[in-house]
Amino acid sequence: MNIEIRKEAEALHSYVVNLRKHFHQHPELSLEEWETTKRIEEELMQMEIPFTRAAETGVIGIIGKQGPVIALRADIDALKVEEQNDIVYKSCVPGVMHACGHDAHTAALLGAAKILKAHEAELGCTVKLIFQPGEEISRGAKMILEAGHLDHVEQIFGLHVFADIPVGYVNIEPGPRMAESDYFKISIKGRQGHAGKPQQCVDATVAAASMIINLQQIVSRETNPIDSAVVSIGYVQCGSVRNVIAGSAFMEGTVRTFSREEGRRIKNAVKRVAMGTAAAYHATANVEYNLSAHPAVDNDPDVAEIAFSGATKVFDEKAFIEVPKMMLGEDFSVYQQRIPGAFAFIGAGNEEMGRAYPNHHEKFNIDENAVTNSVMMYLSYVQEYVNRKEQEAKGQGAVKKNSSQDGGLFGRFQKLRKEREAAKRG
Ligand code: NI
């Protein structure tokens, strides 16, 4: 297969940028992406790419009719954010905004689809295009999986634009990339009374204050310092007036980890610390704990290496940077529970253009060269996958993987692959 990826993607630049602006101007909330879905279907229809609905919203397109099946994923939903950008394509829906760049993902996957369709004859495999709804509420990936759209799919590749990574840079690494995010609510019950007679009361405010401090020590004192975890309490409510001791208190927090085991361990610790602290103050605590609908995004070393190797043939060497794993959540991980997958980060920020606000910010915007870079990243992965399959079929055996002697990222792919193989053998 021989797509001139950079040339063909750059030729489509205004097509994908116009689409991105269109989606940006017409954002829709999770699982309500009706117009977005229609527009995607219209584009696919024009490209003569067959498709079905992913769920009530969202689209699955199919290119190619034979061979192994791989999937490319873009999410399509927007956020409850009031846009504060002063741009001509500003959101025309009050209180709703593409503040996470899913407009760019949708446009980029349509661009990649157009190019792949033109090369369908040499594809040698089938590519499923997953335009996923409901990512922001962590439900879309699960729905697609349950509808069977990933049955018989061998691998999946996805990506995300980030405006706090400068445009021009890209990142694909093996291993954990984005966190599992759990959340909890704690209700504390004490005994209300006069502020001048504390001996008759059980002060829920003091119990809550102590609990907040003690919960912070789960990470600092109970978590292996080599591992990363966060416990944050973002909301506290107690008391109503200065001369009444509060009889109840309430707080909400979130926990971020990179493995289910760690998530469960912290869950138990939060319950133990909350109830133990309350008891120390003669109060009681009720903990409602919700484990995330999605685990951590954990890149399969083989898929990540295919995407990385493919990308090295398209992007300049300097484009590749290492990016620390992030404490943000992403339901791409739901697919990775079922099949091997990899997820790339695409730089989209441009300080000079004033487009470097972090994702979810009311002034979030991207340098649109990131959309074309995303198109190239999707295509790099597919082309590398197809070419390796072809080489294997020609009897050249499995393609030699890059050796650890290459150092840097390649070395890490090799190391992680070995570790995981060893772990599988037990
Ligand atoms: Ni996002």
Coordinates of C-alpha atoms in Angstrom, one line a residue, residues 119-390:
H119 CA -6.9 3.6 -1.9
E120 CA -9.5 0.9 -1.1
A121 CA -8.2 -1.4 -3.9
E122 CA -4.8 -1.7 -2.3
L123 CA -6.1 -1.8 1.3
G124 CA -5.9 -5.6 1.9
C125 CA -7.8 -5.2 5.1
T126 CA -11.0 -3.7 6.4
V127 CA -11.0 -0.5 8.3
K128 CA -13.9 0.3 10.6
L129 CA -14.4 4.0 11.2
I130 CA -15.8 4.6 14.7
F131 CA -17.5 7.9 15.2
Q132 CA -18.2 7.4 18.9
P133 CA -20.9 9.3 20.7
G134 CA -21.0 10.0 24.5
E135 CA -17.3 10.0 25.4
E136 CA -17.6 12.8 27.9
I137 CA -20.0 10.7 30.0
S138 CA -18.0 7.5 29.6
R139 CA -20.9 5.6 28.0
G140 CA -20.2 5.6 24.2
A141 CA -17.4 3.1 24.0
K142 CA -19.4 0.6 26.2
M143 CA -22.4 1.0 23.9
I144 CA -20.4 0.3 20.8
L145 CA -18.8 -2.7 22.4
E146 CA -22.1 -4.1 23.6
A147 CA -23.7 -3.6 20.1
G148 CA -21.0 -5.9 18.8
H149 CA -19.3 -3.4 16.5
L150 CA -15.9 -4.5 17.7
D151 CA -16.5 -8.3 17.3
H152 CA -13.8 -9.6 14.9
V153 CA -11.8 -6.4 15.1
E154 CA -8.2 -7.1 15.6
Q155 CA -6.8 -3.8 16.8
I156 CA -8.0 -0.3 17.4
F157 CA -6.2 3.1 17.2
G158 CA -7.4 6.5 18.5
L159 CA -6.1 9.9 19.2
H160 CA -6.7 13.1 21.1
V161 CA -5.7 16.8 20.5
F162 CA -4.3 18.7 23.4
A163 CA -3.8 22.5 23.3
D164 CA -1.3 22.4 26.1
I165 CA 1.0 20.4 23.8
P166 CA 2.4 22.7 21.0
V167 CA 1.2 22.0 17.5
G168 CA 3.6 20.0 15.4
Y169 CA 4.4 17.6 18.2
V170 CA 2.9 14.1 18.5
N171 CA 3.2 11.4 21.1
I172 CA 2.7 7.6 21.0
E173 CA 4.0 5.6 23.9
P174 CA 3.4 2.1 25.2
G175 CA 1.9 1.5 28.7
P176 CA -0.5 3.6 30.8
R177 CA -1.4 7.0 29.3
M178 CA -4.6 8.2 30.9
A179 CA -6.2 7.6 34.3
E180 CA -9.1 5.7 35.7
S181 CA -11.3 8.3 37.5
D182 CA -13.5 7.2 40.3
Y183 CA -15.5 9.4 42.6
F184 CA -17.1 9.3 46.0
K185 CA -19.5 11.1 48.3
I186 CA -19.2 11.1 52.1
S187 CA -22.1 12.1 54.4
I188 CA -21.1 12.7 58.0
K189 CA -23.6 12.6 60.8
G190 CA -23.0 14.2 64.2
R191 CA -25.3 16.0 66.7
Q192 CA -26.3 19.6 66.2
G193 CA -26.3 22.1 69.1
H194 CA -25.3 25.4 70.5
A195 CA -21.9 26.7 69.6
G196 CA -21.3 27.6 73.2
K197 CA -21.9 24.1 74.4
P198 CA -19.7 21.8 72.3
Q199 CA -19.7 19.1 75.0
Q200 CA -23.4 18.4 74.2
C201 CA -22.7 18.2 70.5
V202 CA -20.9 16.0 67.9
D203 CA -19.3 18.6 65.6
A204 CA -19.6 17.3 62.0
T205 CA -17.5 20.2 60.7
V206 CA -14.5 19.3 62.8
A207 CA -14.9 15.6 61.8
A208 CA -15.1 16.7 58.1
A209 CA -12.0 18.9 58.4
S210 CA -10.0 16.1 60.0
M211 CA -11.3 13.6 57.4
I212 CA -10.1 15.8 54.5
I213 CA -6.6 16.0 56.0
N214 CA -6.5 12.2 56.7
L215 CA -7.8 11.3 53.2
Q216 CA -4.8 13.2 51.8
Q217 CA -2.5 10.7 53.5
I218 CA -3.8 7.8 51.5
V219 CA -1.6 9.0 48.6
S220 CA 1.3 10.4 50.6
R221 CA 1.6 7.5 53.1
E222 CA -0.1 4.4 51.7
T223 CA 0.7 4.6 47.9
N224 CA 4.0 3.4 46.5
P225 CA 5.8 6.7 45.5
I226 CA 6.7 5.1 42.2
D227 CA 3.0 4.8 41.3
S228 CA 0.8 7.8 40.6
A229 CA -2.5 8.5 42.2
V230 CA -4.6 11.5 43.2
V231 CA -7.3 11.9 45.9
S232 CA -9.0 15.3 45.6
I233 CA -12.0 16.6 47.6
G234 CA -13.6 19.3 45.4
Y235 CA -16.8 20.0 47.3
V236 CA -17.5 20.4 51.0
Q237 CA -20.7 21.5 52.6
C238 CA -21.4 21.9 56.4
G239 CA -23.1 24.2 58.8
S240 CA -25.4 27.1 58.2
V241 CA -24.8 29.8 60.8
R242 CA -21.9 30.9 63.1
N243 CA -23.4 30.0 66.5
V244 CA -24.7 26.5 65.6
I245 CA -22.5 23.4 65.7
A246 CA -23.3 21.5 62.5
G247 CA -24.9 18.2 62.9
S248 CA -24.1 17.0 59.4
A249 CA -21.5 17.5 56.7
F250 CA -21.1 16.4 53.1
M251 CA -18.2 16.2 50.7
E252 CA -17.4 14.9 47.2
G253 CA -14.1 13.9 45.8
T254 CA -12.4 12.1 42.9
V255 CA -9.7 9.5 42.7
R256 CA -7.4 9.0 39.8
T257 CA -5.2 5.9 39.3
F258 CA -3.6 4.0 36.5
S259 CA -4.8 0.5 37.4
R260 CA -8.0 -1.2 38.6
E261 CA -6.1 -2.8 41.5
E262 CA -4.8 0.6 42.7
G263 CA -8.3 2.0 42.3
R264 CA -9.8 -0.7 44.5
R265 CA -7.1 -0.3 47.1
I266 CA -7.8 3.4 47.4
K267 CA -11.5 2.7 47.5
N268 CA -11.0 0.6 50.6
A269 CA -8.7 3.1 52.1
V270 CA -11.2 6.0 51.6
K271 CA -13.9 4.0 53.3
R272 CA -11.6 3.0 56.2
V273 CA -10.2 6.5 56.8
A274 CA -13.7 8.1 56.5
M275 CA -15.4 5.8 58.9
G276 CA -12.4 5.6 61.3
T277 CA -12.1 9.4 61.4
A278 CA -15.8 9.9 62.0
A279 CA -15.7 7.3 64.8
A280 CA -12.8 9.2 66.5
Y281 CA -15.2 12.2 66.8
H282 CA -18.2 10.2 67.9
A283 CA -19.7 10.8 64.4
T284 CA -20.7 8.4 61.7
A285 CA -19.8 8.4 58.0
N286 CA -21.6 7.0 55.0
V287 CA -19.4 6.5 51.9
E288 CA -20.9 6.2 48.5
Y289 CA -18.1 5.1 46.2
N290 CA -18.4 4.9 42.4
L291 CA -15.7 3.1 40.5
S292 CA -15.1 4.6 37.0
A293 CA -17.0 3.2 34.1
H294 CA -13.7 3.0 32.3
P295 CA -10.2 1.8 33.4
A296 CA -7.0 3.6 32.6
V297 CA -5.9 4.0 29.0
D298 CA -3.1 1.5 28.7
N299 CA -1.4 1.3 25.3
D300 CA -0.6 -2.1 23.9
P301 CA 3.1 -2.1 23.0
D302 CA 2.5 -3.9 19.6
V303 CA -0.2 -1.5 18.4
A304 CA 1.6 1.5 19.7
E305 CA 4.8 0.4 18.0
I306 CA 3.0 0.0 14.6
A307 CA 1.5 3.5 14.9
F308 CA 4.8 4.9 16.0
S309 CA 6.8 3.2 13.3
G310 CA 4.3 4.3 10.7
A311 CA 4.4 7.8 12.0
T312 CA 8.2 8.0 11.8
K313 CA 7.9 7.6 8.0
V314 CA 5.6 10.7 7.8
F315 CA 6.6 13.1 10.6
D316 CA 10.0 14.6 11.2
E317 CA 12.0 13.0 13.9
K318 CA 11.8 16.2 16.0
A319 CA 8.0 15.9 16.1
F320 CA 8.1 13.0 18.5
I321 CA 8.1 13.9 22.1
E322 CA 7.5 12.0 25.3
V323 CA 4.5 13.2 27.3
P324 CA 3.9 12.1 30.9
K325 CA 0.8 10.0 31.4
M326 CA -2.2 12.2 32.3
M327 CA -4.6 12.2 35.2
L328 CA -7.5 12.8 32.7
G329 CA -10.0 10.0 31.9
E330 CA -10.9 8.7 28.4
D331 CA -13.3 5.8 27.6
F332 CA -11.1 4.6 24.8
S333 CA -9.8 2.2 27.5
V334 CA -13.1 0.3 27.3
Y335 CA -12.1 -0.9 23.8
Q336 CA -8.6 -1.8 25.1
Q337 CA -10.2 -4.1 27.6
R338 CA -11.5 -6.2 24.7
I339 CA -8.8 -5.8 22.0
P340 CA -5.3 -4.4 21.8
G341 CA -5.3 -0.7 21.1
A342 CA -3.1 2.4 21.2
F343 CA -4.0 6.1 21.7
A344 CA -1.9 9.0 20.5
F345 CA -1.6 12.6 21.7
I346 CA -1.6 15.3 19.1
G347 CA -0.1 18.7 19.9
A348 CA -2.6 21.5 19.0
G349 CA -1.5 24.5 21.0
N350 CA -0.2 27.8 19.6
E351 CA 0.8 30.5 22.1
E352 CA 1.1 33.2 19.4
M353 CA -2.4 32.6 18.2
G354 CA -3.6 32.6 21.8
R355 CA -4.7 29.0 21.4
A356 CA -3.0 27.3 24.3
Y357 CA -5.8 27.1 26.9
P358 CA -6.1 23.6 28.3
N359 CA -8.9 21.2 27.1
H360 CA -12.3 21.9 28.8
H361 CA -11.4 25.6 29.2
E362 CA -14.0 28.1 28.0
K363 CA -11.4 29.6 25.7
F364 CA -10.1 26.3 24.4
N365 CA -9.1 26.4 20.7
I366 CA -6.6 24.7 18.5
D367 CA -4.1 25.5 15.8
E368 CA -5.9 23.7 12.9
N369 CA -2.7 22.2 11.6
A370 CA -3.4 19.7 14.3
V371 CA -6.4 18.4 12.3
T372 CA -4.2 17.5 9.4
N373 CA -1.6 16.0 11.7
S374 CA -4.4 13.8 13.1
V375 CA -5.3 12.7 9.6
M376 CA -1.7 11.8 9.0
M377 CA -1.5 9.9 12.3
Y378 CA -4.6 7.8 11.4
L379 CA -3.2 7.0 8.0
S380 CA 0.3 6.2 9.3
Y381 CA -1.1 3.6 11.5
V382 CA -3.3 2.0 8.8
Q383 CA -0.5 2.0 6.2
E384 CA 2.1 0.5 8.5
Y385 CA -0.4 -2.2 9.6
V386 CA -1.3 -3.1 6.0
N387 CA 2.3 -3.1 4.8
R388 CA 3.4 -5.4 7.6
K389 CA 0.6 -7.8 6.8
E390 CA 1.6 -7.8 3.1

